[in-house]
């Protein structure tokens, strides 16, 4: 592939991503209360049965522009515990935009990669909520923990995109030097 074609492909990807990312964000934020309810239920099951937290209720409070300040609210022994999840779960939208912008993927593979990546991100959201709920007092004393986790959640869509969309190319690239050494 020539450098000129590579440059065009990168530019075309960038333009597609810049067009799709805002659309995916708006769509995701509009769906956020429903997704929040799903991960709230899943997190609640783990908290109730594994962490033995006496959760009596779970609700979602949509808030902010386009639901960006949505709260997950658990009732525990008559006390409402609120967790802001709006920005926590927003990393799904750029992941979707990245996968939709990637040129070399067929539709079946694209769908598989989308579903697998969203499942991984969702599992991360659930684990974060369970840990944040279980250890909120310790975390409140150590501000570096939420900062580190925020950095992980910000980069996760890009790491997943590189690994899932380009795994075949990455493995071939790293296998080539090893095969040359064997000769």
N, CA, C and O of each residue as an XYZ file, in Angstrom:
732
protein
N       0.855     -1.169      0.000
C       0.000      0.000      0.000
C       0.903      1.235      0.000
O       1.856      1.317      0.775
N       0.607      2.150     -0.838
C       1.434      3.347     -0.928
C       1.118      4.304      0.214
O       0.070      4.216      0.855
N       2.046      5.213      0.447
C       1.884      6.192      1.516
C       0.690      7.092      1.251
O      -0.013      7.486      2.181
N       0.455      7.422     -0.031
C      -0.664      8.280     -0.388
C      -1.997      7.616     -0.024
O      -2.885      8.263      0.530
N      -2.131      6.320     -0.340
C      -3.351      5.590      0.001
C      -3.507      5.436      1.509
O      -4.622      5.505      2.027
N      -2.397      5.228      2.217
C      -2.452      5.122      3.672
C      -2.925      6.431      4.280
O      -3.742      6.446      5.201
N      -2.407      7.515      3.758
C      -2.820      8.832      4.251
C      -4.292      9.087      4.022
O      -4.972      9.630      4.893
N      -4.794      8.702      2.858
C      -6.219      8.867      2.563
C      -7.075      7.995      3.477
O      -8.116      8.431      3.966
N      -6.631      6.767      3.701
C      -7.388      5.850      4.556
C      -7.465      6.399      5.986
O      -8.515      6.343      6.625
N      -6.356      6.922      6.471
C      -6.339      7.501      7.822
C      -7.235      8.729      7.884
O      -7.996      8.898      8.837
N      -7.150      9.578      6.882
C      -7.993     10.769      6.838
C      -9.471     10.387      6.759
O     -10.297     10.987      7.446
N      -9.813      9.406      5.940
C     -11.194      8.961      5.810
C     -11.700      8.389      7.136
O     -12.831      8.663      7.538
N     -10.868      7.598      7.815
C     -11.226      7.068      9.135
C     -11.477      8.213     10.113
O     -12.473      8.212     10.836
N     -10.581      9.176     10.129
C     -10.697     10.317     11.039
C     -11.981     11.101     10.785
O     -12.672     11.475     11.732
N     -12.306     11.352      9.529
C     -13.529     12.092      9.182
C     -14.761     11.293      9.620
O     -15.688     11.849     10.210
N     -14.766      9.974      9.325
C     -15.893      9.142      9.750
C     -16.054      9.157     11.264
O     -17.167      9.282     11.775
N     -14.941      9.031     11.977
C     -14.997      9.034     13.441
C     -15.516     10.373     13.967
O     -16.345     10.405     14.876
N     -15.030     11.471     13.396
C     -15.473     12.804     13.839
C     -16.958     13.040     13.569
O     -17.605     13.797     14.293
N     -17.498     12.406     12.543
C     -18.924     12.525     12.251
C     -19.762     11.581     13.118
O     -20.836     11.951     13.592
N     -19.268     10.377     13.318
C     -20.027      9.379     14.067
C     -19.975      9.569     15.585
O     -20.958      9.289     16.271
N     -18.856     10.035     16.113
C     -18.700     10.148     17.571
C     -19.784     11.015     18.217
O     -20.388     10.580     19.197
N     -20.057     12.223     17.710
C     -21.120     13.009     18.343
C     -22.499     12.352     18.225
O     -23.308     12.430     19.150
N     -22.762     11.708     17.091
C     -24.042     11.018     16.924
C     -24.168      9.850     17.904
O     -25.220      9.645     18.508
N     -23.090      9.096     18.049
C     -23.095      7.977     18.991
C     -23.246      8.476     20.432
O     -23.955      7.865     21.231
N     -22.579      9.584     20.760
C     -22.696     10.139     22.112
C     -24.119     10.550     22.427
O     -24.643     10.204     23.486
N     -24.755     11.285     21.523
C     -26.130     11.724     21.765
C     -27.057     10.521     21.901
O     -27.873     10.469     22.821
N     -26.939      9.563     20.999
C     -27.779      8.363     21.065
C     -27.544      7.609     22.375
O     -28.487      7.156     23.022
N     -26.272      7.484     22.752
C     -25.936      6.758     23.984
C     -26.499      7.466     25.205
O     -27.071      6.825     26.087
N     -26.341      8.773     25.262
C     -26.861      9.516     26.412
C     -28.379      9.424     26.500
O     -28.931      9.423     27.600
N     -29.056      9.349     25.374
C     -30.509      9.198     25.403
C     -30.903      7.806     25.914
O     -31.948      7.650     26.547
N     -30.075      6.806     25.641
C     -30.326      5.443     26.112
C     -29.768      5.180     27.512
O     -30.047      4.140     28.109
N     -28.988      6.113     28.026
C     -28.272      5.911     29.284
C     -29.169      5.486     30.454
O     -28.754      4.602     31.203
N     -30.356      6.044     30.667
C     -31.175      5.562     31.792
C     -31.517      4.072     31.697
O     -31.586      3.387     32.717
N     -31.728      3.576     30.494
C     -32.049      2.156     30.316
C     -30.812      1.287     30.583
O     -30.894      0.258     31.254
N     -29.677      1.719     30.049
C     -28.429      0.995     30.301
C     -28.090      1.058     31.783
O     -27.672      0.057     32.365
N     -28.265      2.219     32.396
C     -28.015      2.372     33.829
C     -28.862      1.414     34.649
O     -28.393      0.838     35.630
N     -30.125      1.249     34.234
C     -30.994      0.317     34.935
C     -30.448     -1.109     34.821
O     -30.440     -1.849     35.804
N     -29.992     -1.493     33.629
C     -29.446     -2.847     33.431
C     -28.210     -3.097     34.284
O     -28.121     -4.118     34.967
N     -27.254     -2.167     34.248
C     -26.046     -2.406     35.040
C     -26.323     -2.221     36.531
O     -25.640     -2.812     37.368
N     -27.321     -1.405     36.865
C     -27.728     -1.275     38.261
C     -28.293     -2.575     38.796
O     -28.011     -2.967     39.928
N     -29.102     -3.249     37.966
C     -29.648     -4.552     38.359
C     -28.530     -5.580     38.522
O     -28.489     -6.309     39.513
N     -27.631     -5.635     37.550
C     -26.527     -6.606     37.604
C     -25.619     -6.332     38.800
O     -25.225     -7.256     39.510
N     -25.290     -5.069     39.019
C     -24.449     -4.705     40.168
C     -25.166     -5.020     41.473
O     -24.558     -5.489     42.435
N     -26.464     -4.754     41.490
C     -27.254     -5.030     42.687
C     -27.262     -6.499     43.054
O     -27.196     -6.848     44.232
N     -27.342     -7.364     42.055
C     -27.311     -8.806     42.309
C     -25.983     -9.188     42.964
O     -25.957     -9.938     43.940
N     -24.890     -8.669     42.422
C     -23.565     -8.969     42.987
C     -23.461     -8.406     44.404
O     -22.985     -9.088     45.312
N     -23.902     -7.172     44.591
C     -23.836     -6.567     45.922
C     -24.701     -7.326     46.926
O     -24.296     -7.521     48.072
N     -25.864     -7.745     46.509
C     -26.801     -8.425     47.408
C     -26.340     -9.834     47.760
O     -26.357    -10.225     48.927
N     -25.925    -10.602     46.737
C     -25.637    -12.015     46.967
C     -24.167    -12.325     47.241
O     -23.864    -13.297     47.932
N     -23.265    -11.526     46.719
C     -21.838    -11.789     46.941
C     -21.300    -10.931     48.089
O     -20.664    -11.445     49.010
N     -21.559     -9.625     48.030
C     -21.055     -8.721     49.068
C     -21.980     -8.668     50.281
O     -21.649     -8.042     51.288
N     -23.131     -9.318     50.188
C     -24.096     -9.367     51.288
C     -24.521     -7.974     51.772
O     -24.698     -7.746     52.968
N     -24.678     -7.061     50.827
C     -25.139     -5.713     51.126
C     -26.666     -5.730     51.103
O     -27.257     -6.176     50.120
N     -27.314     -5.255     52.164
C     -28.779     -5.328     52.230
C     -29.481     -4.266     51.361
O     -30.082     -3.326     51.881
N     -29.397     -4.430     50.059
C     -30.024     -3.479     49.136
C     -31.531     -3.763     49.110
O     -31.963     -4.904     48.948
N     -32.316     -2.694     49.275
C     -33.768     -2.845     49.260
C     -34.394     -2.266     47.996
O     -35.531     -2.598     47.660
N     -33.662     -1.402     47.291
C     -34.217     -0.817     46.067
C     -33.097     -0.327     45.166
O     -31.963     -0.116     45.597
N     -33.455     -0.153     43.892
C     -32.520      0.415     42.915
C     -33.349      1.238     41.948
O     -34.324      0.754     41.375
N     -32.948      2.487     41.776
C     -33.617      3.354     40.812
C     -32.567      4.132     40.027
O     -31.407      4.236     40.424
N     -33.014      4.668     38.911
C     -32.175      5.520     38.087
C     -32.798      6.906     38.103
O     -34.005      7.049     37.908
N     -31.988      7.919     38.331
C     -32.451      9.307     38.301
C     -31.764     10.013     37.134
O     -30.634     10.479     37.275
N     -32.438     10.099     35.974
C     -31.845     10.838     34.852
C     -31.686     12.307     35.235
O     -32.587     12.909     35.819
N     -30.549     12.865     34.904
C     -30.296     14.267     35.242
C     -29.265     14.841     34.280
O     -28.520     14.107     33.631
N     -29.239     16.152     34.201
C     -28.259     16.846     33.382
C     -28.639     16.865     31.916
O     -29.580     16.200     31.484
N     -27.878     17.648     31.160
C     -28.139     17.707     29.717
C     -27.912     16.332     29.078
O     -26.858     15.722     29.252
N     -28.900     15.865     28.349
C     -28.838     14.564     27.673
C     -28.516     13.411     28.626
O     -27.872     12.442     28.224
N     -28.948     13.504     29.861
C     -28.767     12.458     30.877
C     -27.319     12.270     31.328
O     -26.998     11.234     31.910
N     -26.449     13.223     31.081
C     -25.034     13.054     31.393
C     -24.732     13.038     32.889
O     -23.638     12.640     33.293
N     -25.681     13.462     33.711
C     -25.483     13.453     35.165
C     -26.409     12.442     35.838
O     -26.805     12.619     36.991
N     -26.743     11.399     35.117
C     -27.636     10.361     35.617
C     -27.049      9.709     36.863
O     -25.844      9.479     36.960
N     -27.935      9.420     37.811
C     -27.529      8.803     39.071
C     -28.123      7.407     39.193
O     -29.277      7.171     38.835
N     -27.322      6.500     39.700
C     -27.777      5.172     40.093
C     -27.999      5.259     41.596
O     -27.092      5.635     42.339
N     -29.202      4.913     42.047
C     -29.547      5.079     43.458
C     -29.924      3.725     44.055
O     -30.863      3.068     43.603
N     -29.173      3.323     45.078
C     -29.503      2.110     45.820
C     -30.072      2.515     47.166
O     -29.580      3.438     47.815
N     -31.121      1.809     47.576
C     -31.655      1.977     48.917
C     -31.063      0.907     49.807
O     -31.188     -0.286     49.529
N     -30.412      1.340     50.885
C     -29.789      0.409     51.824
C     -30.185      0.832     53.229
O     -29.790      1.896     53.707
N     -30.971     -0.016     53.883
C     -31.413      0.240     55.256
C     -32.001      1.634     55.411
O     -31.660      2.357     56.347
N     -32.881      2.009     54.496
C     -33.577      3.284     54.575
C     -32.787      4.490     54.101
O     -33.305      5.606     54.120
N     -31.551      4.295     53.677
C     -30.697      5.393     53.207
C     -30.525      5.258     51.694
O     -30.260      4.170     51.184
N     -30.676      6.363     50.994
C     -30.461      6.364     49.540
C     -28.996      6.671     49.272
O     -28.477      7.700     49.704
N     -28.342      5.779     48.563
C     -26.940      5.971     48.189
C     -26.891      6.234     46.698
O     -27.283      5.384     45.899
N     -26.406      7.422     46.316
C     -26.387      7.844     44.913
C     -24.977      7.750     44.332
O     -23.991      8.154     44.949
N     -24.924      7.195     43.107
C     -23.668      7.101     42.367
C     -23.853      7.754     41.010
O     -24.744      7.369     40.252
N     -23.027      8.732     40.698
C     -23.115      9.311     39.350
C     -22.527      8.329     38.331
O     -21.358      7.955     38.422
N     -23.342      7.922     37.372
C     -22.866      6.964     36.366
C     -22.849      7.548     34.965
O     -22.361      6.907     34.034
N     -23.373      8.751     34.802
C     -23.491      9.350     33.473
C     -22.182      9.386     32.713
O     -22.117      8.961     31.559
N     -21.144      9.889     33.349
C     -19.850      9.979     32.665
C     -19.075      8.670     32.736
O     -18.251      8.389     31.866
N     -19.331      7.872     33.764
C     -18.659      6.578     33.902
C     -18.915      5.686     32.692
O     -17.997      5.042     32.185
N     -20.160      5.649     32.233
C     -20.528      4.708     31.171
C     -20.463      5.322     29.776
O     -20.802      4.660     28.794
N     -20.038      6.563     29.678
C     -19.988      7.241     28.379
C     -18.915      6.665     27.470
O     -18.922      6.950     26.273
N     -17.994      5.867     27.993
C     -16.931      5.311     27.157
C     -17.437      4.313     26.115
O     -16.683      3.928     25.222
N     -18.676      3.896     26.212
C     -19.236      2.979     25.218
C     -19.418      3.686     23.866
O     -19.170      3.095     22.816
N     -19.845      4.933     23.899
C     -20.118      5.671     22.653
C     -18.881      5.824     21.762
O     -18.972      5.546     20.566
N     -17.726      6.254     22.293
C     -16.565      6.330     21.397
C     -16.125      4.962     20.881
O     -15.608      4.850     19.770
N     -16.331      3.924     21.689
C     -15.998      2.581     21.216
C     -16.849      2.216     19.997
O     -16.338      1.706     19.001
N     -18.144      2.484     20.091
C     -19.040      2.196     18.974
C     -18.623      3.006     17.744
O     -18.588      2.473     16.634
N     -18.308      4.280     17.935
C     -17.888      5.132     16.812
C     -16.589      4.613     16.190
O     -16.444      4.622     14.968
N     -15.657      4.168     17.008
C     -14.394      3.631     16.487
C     -14.641      2.395     15.623
O     -14.093      2.278     14.526
N     -15.456      1.488     16.116
C     -15.721      0.249     15.372
C     -16.477      0.550     14.080
O     -16.170     -0.028     13.037
N     -17.450      1.435     14.137
C     -18.204      1.782     12.935
C     -17.344      2.527     11.914
O     -17.630      2.481     10.718
N     -16.309      3.203     12.365
C     -15.428      3.967     11.470
C     -14.341      3.114     10.837
O     -13.736      3.529      9.848
N     -14.085      1.953     11.371
C     -13.000      1.095     10.892
C     -13.383      0.452      9.564
O     -14.422     -0.200      9.456
N     -12.544      0.641      8.565
C     -12.883      0.284      7.185
C     -12.831     -1.206      6.876
O     -13.724     -1.710      6.195
N     -11.841     -1.916      7.341
C     -11.595     -3.277      6.858
C     -12.472     -4.356      7.487
O     -12.289     -5.534      7.181
N     -13.404     -4.002      8.342
C     -14.225     -4.996      9.032
C     -15.471     -5.333      8.229
O     -16.171     -4.439      7.753
N     -15.744     -6.617      8.081
C     -17.017     -7.026      7.491
C     -18.122     -6.830      8.524
O     -17.839     -6.634      9.706
N     -19.373     -6.883      8.085
C     -20.473     -6.585      8.998
C     -20.627     -7.620     10.099
O     -20.953     -7.261     11.230
N     -20.405     -8.886      9.804
C     -20.525     -9.920     10.839
C     -19.420     -9.742     11.879
O     -19.679     -9.769     13.083
N     -18.201     -9.562     11.409
C     -17.079     -9.357     12.332
C     -17.262     -8.059     13.124
O     -16.981     -8.012     14.322
N     -17.726     -7.022     12.458
C     -17.972     -5.733     13.117
C     -18.978     -5.911     14.260
O     -18.782     -5.385     15.355
N     -20.050     -6.653     13.994
C     -21.070     -6.885     15.010
C     -20.506     -7.686     16.183
O     -20.781     -7.370     17.341
N     -19.721     -8.717     15.885
C     -19.100     -9.516     16.948
C     -18.177     -8.649     17.807
O     -18.207     -8.730     19.035
N     -17.364     -7.827     17.159
C     -16.436     -6.958     17.881
C     -17.196     -5.921     18.705
O     -16.811     -5.619     19.834
N     -18.271     -5.377     18.144
C     -19.099     -4.425     18.896
C     -19.661     -5.075     20.152
O     -19.552     -4.521     21.246
N     -20.261     -6.248     19.996
C     -20.884     -6.930     21.131
C     -19.856     -7.343     22.180
O     -20.090     -7.178     23.377
N     -18.726     -7.876     21.741
C     -17.695     -8.288     22.686
C     -17.134     -7.090     23.446
O     -16.977     -7.149     24.665
N     -16.833     -6.012     22.743
C     -16.296     -4.822     23.386
C     -17.272     -4.187     24.353
O     -16.887     -3.768     25.445
N     -18.549     -4.113     23.954
C     -19.561     -3.547     24.849
C     -19.732     -4.435     26.078
O     -19.946     -3.928     27.179
N     -19.642     -5.748     25.904
C     -19.728     -6.658     27.045
C     -18.559     -6.432     28.012
O     -18.753     -6.418     29.228
N     -17.362     -6.259     27.479
C     -16.185     -6.008     28.327
C     -16.338     -4.676     29.059
O     -16.080     -4.593     30.260
N     -16.755     -3.638     28.342
C     -16.950     -2.328     28.979
C     -18.048     -2.411     30.040
O     -17.907     -1.835     31.119
N     -19.128     -3.115     29.747
C     -20.224     -3.254     30.711
C     -19.771     -3.996     31.962
O     -20.123     -3.617     33.079
N     -18.995     -5.045     31.773
C     -18.450     -5.771     32.914
C     -17.574     -4.836     33.758
O     -17.620     -4.877     34.988
N     -16.788     -4.008     33.098
C     -15.980     -3.019     33.819
C     -16.841     -2.040     34.597
O     -16.500     -1.674     35.721
N     -17.956     -1.611     34.012
C     -18.863     -0.697     34.709
C     -19.449     -1.364     35.950
O     -19.530     -0.752     37.015
N     -19.854     -2.615     35.803
C     -20.446     -3.353     36.925
C     -19.424     -3.535     38.040
O     -19.732     -3.301     39.209
N     -18.216     -3.949     37.689
C     -17.163     -4.133     38.691
C     -16.869     -2.814     39.401
O     -16.707     -2.786     40.621
N     -16.800     -1.727     38.643
C     -16.541     -0.415     39.241
C     -17.640     -0.052     40.242
O     -17.349      0.388     41.355
N     -18.891     -0.235     39.850
C     -20.003      0.114     40.737
C     -19.958     -0.738     42.006
O     -20.135     -0.215     43.106
N     -19.726     -2.031     41.865
C     -19.661     -2.920     43.028
C     -18.529     -2.495     43.957
O     -18.727     -2.398     45.168
N     -17.341     -2.240     43.400
C     -16.210     -1.828     44.233
C     -16.431     -0.451     44.852
O     -16.122     -0.234     46.024
N     -16.967      0.477     44.062
C     -17.211      1.828     44.584
C     -18.246      1.790     45.703
O     -18.114      2.502     46.698
N     -19.260      0.972     45.544
C     -20.295      0.870     46.566
C     -19.752      0.167     47.809
O     -20.025      0.596     48.931
N     -18.995     -0.896     47.620
C     -18.479     -1.684     48.739
C     -17.398     -0.963     49.533
O     -17.311     -1.121     50.750
N     -16.571     -0.171     48.848
C     -15.422      0.454     49.508
C     -15.460      1.971     49.453
O     -14.411      2.614     49.422
N     -16.663      2.555     49.439
C     -16.779      3.998     49.226
C     -16.069      4.809     50.300
O     -15.526      5.870     49.991
N     -16.051      4.357     51.543
C     -15.385      5.122     52.600
C     -13.872      5.136     52.411
O     -13.238      6.176     52.590
N     -13.293      4.010     52.056
C     -11.846      3.949     51.815
C     -11.472      4.747     50.575
O     -10.461      5.448     50.555
N     -12.299      4.632     49.542
C     -12.023      5.353     48.301
C     -12.108      6.858     48.515
O     -11.339      7.617     47.926
N     -13.045      7.290     49.361
C     -13.193      8.725     49.646
C     -11.926      9.297     50.282
O     -11.634     10.482     50.128
N     -11.184      8.467     50.987
C      -9.941      8.926     51.620
C      -8.752      8.874     50.670
O      -7.720      9.486     50.948
N      -8.869      8.173     49.578
C      -7.764      8.015     48.621
C      -8.227      8.484     47.249
O      -8.708      7.681     46.451
N      -8.089      9.743     46.975
C      -8.575     10.319     45.723
C      -7.831      9.804     44.497
O      -8.336      9.935     43.382
N      -6.654      9.227     44.670
C      -5.910      8.726     43.521
C      -6.546      7.471     42.919
O      -6.338      7.177     41.742
N      -7.315      6.735     43.714
C      -7.967      5.526     43.196
C      -9.003      5.875     42.124
O      -8.944      5.315     41.029
N      -9.960      6.788     42.402
C     -10.904      7.143     41.340
C     -10.229      7.780     40.130
O     -10.674      7.588     38.999
N      -9.161      8.535     40.361
C      -8.448      9.161     39.245
C      -7.818      8.099     38.352
O      -7.913      8.182     37.128
N      -7.181      7.108     38.951
C      -6.566      6.026     38.175
C      -7.623      5.231     37.418
O      -7.428      4.887     36.252
N      -8.733      4.942     38.072
C      -9.797      4.201     37.394
C     -10.418      5.017     36.274
O     -10.794      4.468     35.238
N     -10.528      6.322     36.474
C     -11.062      7.186     35.407
C     -10.157      7.137     34.181
O     -10.642      7.092     33.051
N      -8.848      7.147     34.402
C      -7.907      7.053     33.280
C      -8.059      5.726     32.552
O      -8.002      5.676     31.323
N      -8.252      4.660     33.306
C      -8.468      3.343     32.696
C      -9.745      3.337     31.850
O      -9.750      2.832     30.727
N     -10.811      3.894     32.391
C     -12.082      3.918     31.656
C     -12.010      4.818     30.431
O     -12.684      4.555     29.435
N     -11.208      5.873     30.487
C     -11.053      6.743     29.316
C     -10.308      6.048     28.178
O     -10.639      6.236     27.007
N      -9.318      5.259     28.520
C      -8.514      4.602     27.490
C      -9.071      3.248     27.049
O      -8.700      2.751     25.985
N      -9.943      2.651     27.837
C     -10.461      1.307     27.536
C     -11.076      1.179     26.140
O     -10.804      0.187     25.464
N     -11.892      2.133     25.674
C     -12.461      1.954     24.330
C     -11.397      1.886     23.239
O     -11.534      1.122     22.283
N     -10.354      2.669     23.375
C      -9.302      2.700     22.367
C      -8.457      1.434     22.420
O      -8.073      0.896     21.381
N      -8.168      0.958     23.621
C      -7.420     -0.289     23.752
C      -8.221     -1.468     23.198
O      -7.682     -2.303     22.471
N      -9.503     -1.532     23.542
C     -10.353     -2.596     23.009
C     -10.444     -2.533     21.493
O     -10.392     -3.563     20.821
N     -10.577     -1.339     20.960
C     -10.659     -1.166     19.506
C      -9.391     -1.693     18.828
O      -9.468     -2.434     17.848
N      -8.234     -1.311     19.349
C      -6.970     -1.767     18.756
C      -6.860     -3.287     18.841
O      -6.508     -3.943     17.860
N      -7.158     -3.839     19.997
C      -7.008     -5.284     20.188
C      -8.024     -6.065     19.353
O      -7.655     -7.012     18.659
N      -9.281     -5.680     19.415
C     -10.318     -6.468     18.747
C     -10.372     -6.241     17.237
O     -10.552     -7.193     16.477
N     -10.220     -5.009     16.800
C     -10.341     -4.726     15.363
C      -9.062     -5.044     14.597
O      -9.114     -5.304     13.395
N      -7.929     -5.027     15.266
C      -6.661     -5.208     14.570
C      -5.870     -6.416     15.071
O      -4.673     -6.517     14.802
N      -6.512     -7.329     15.792
C      -5.800     -8.467     16.352
C      -5.111     -9.297     15.274
O      -3.968     -9.717     15.456
N      -5.786     -9.534     14.163
C      -5.185    -10.336     13.102
C      -3.931     -9.662     12.552
O      -2.932    -10.335     12.297
N      -3.970     -8.361     12.370
C      -2.812     -7.625     11.852
C      -1.700     -7.544     12.895
O      -0.521     -7.659     12.561
N      -2.076     -7.348     14.149
C      -1.066     -7.281     15.216
C      -0.346     -8.615     15.373
O       0.879     -8.655     15.480
N      -1.101     -9.695     15.387
C      -0.470    -11.002     15.555
C       0.415    -11.344     14.357
O       1.477    -11.942     14.527
N      -0.009    -10.971     13.151
C       0.816    -11.207     11.964
C       2.080    -10.353     12.008
O       3.160    -10.808     11.631
N       1.939     -9.130     12.466
C       3.089     -8.223     12.541
C       4.132     -8.745     13.522
O       5.326     -8.741     13.226
N       3.678     -9.192     14.687
C       4.620     -9.669     15.691
C       5.118    -11.080     15.397
O       6.185    -11.464     15.877
N       4.380    -11.847     14.632
C       4.820    -13.181     14.250
C       5.870    -13.137     13.148
O       6.721    -14.023     13.075
N       5.824    -12.123     12.294
C       6.767    -12.021     11.166
C       8.213    -11.963     11.626
O       9.026    -12.720     11.096
N       8.588    -11.116     12.578
C       9.998    -11.094     13.017
C      10.429    -12.414     13.644
O      11.576    -12.829     13.482
N       9.518    -13.082     14.362
C       9.847    -14.365     14.973
C      10.083    -15.411     13.881
O      10.995    -16.230     13.997
N       9.280    -15.390     12.836
C       9.452    -16.348     11.733
C      10.763    -16.092     10.996
O      11.410    -17.038     10.548
N      11.160    -14.847     10.865
C      12.419    -14.508     10.190
C      13.615    -14.970     11.016
O      14.630    -15.383     10.455
N      13.507    -14.906     12.349
C      14.603    -15.355     13.204
C      14.784    -16.864     13.106
O      15.905    -17.365     13.197
N      13.676    -17.593     12.920
C      13.731    -19.050     12.840
C      14.398    -19.552     11.561
O      14.878    -20.685     11.517
N      14.432    -18.723     10.528
C      14.979    -19.152      9.239
C      16.471    -19.176      9.243
O      17.085    -19.516      8.232
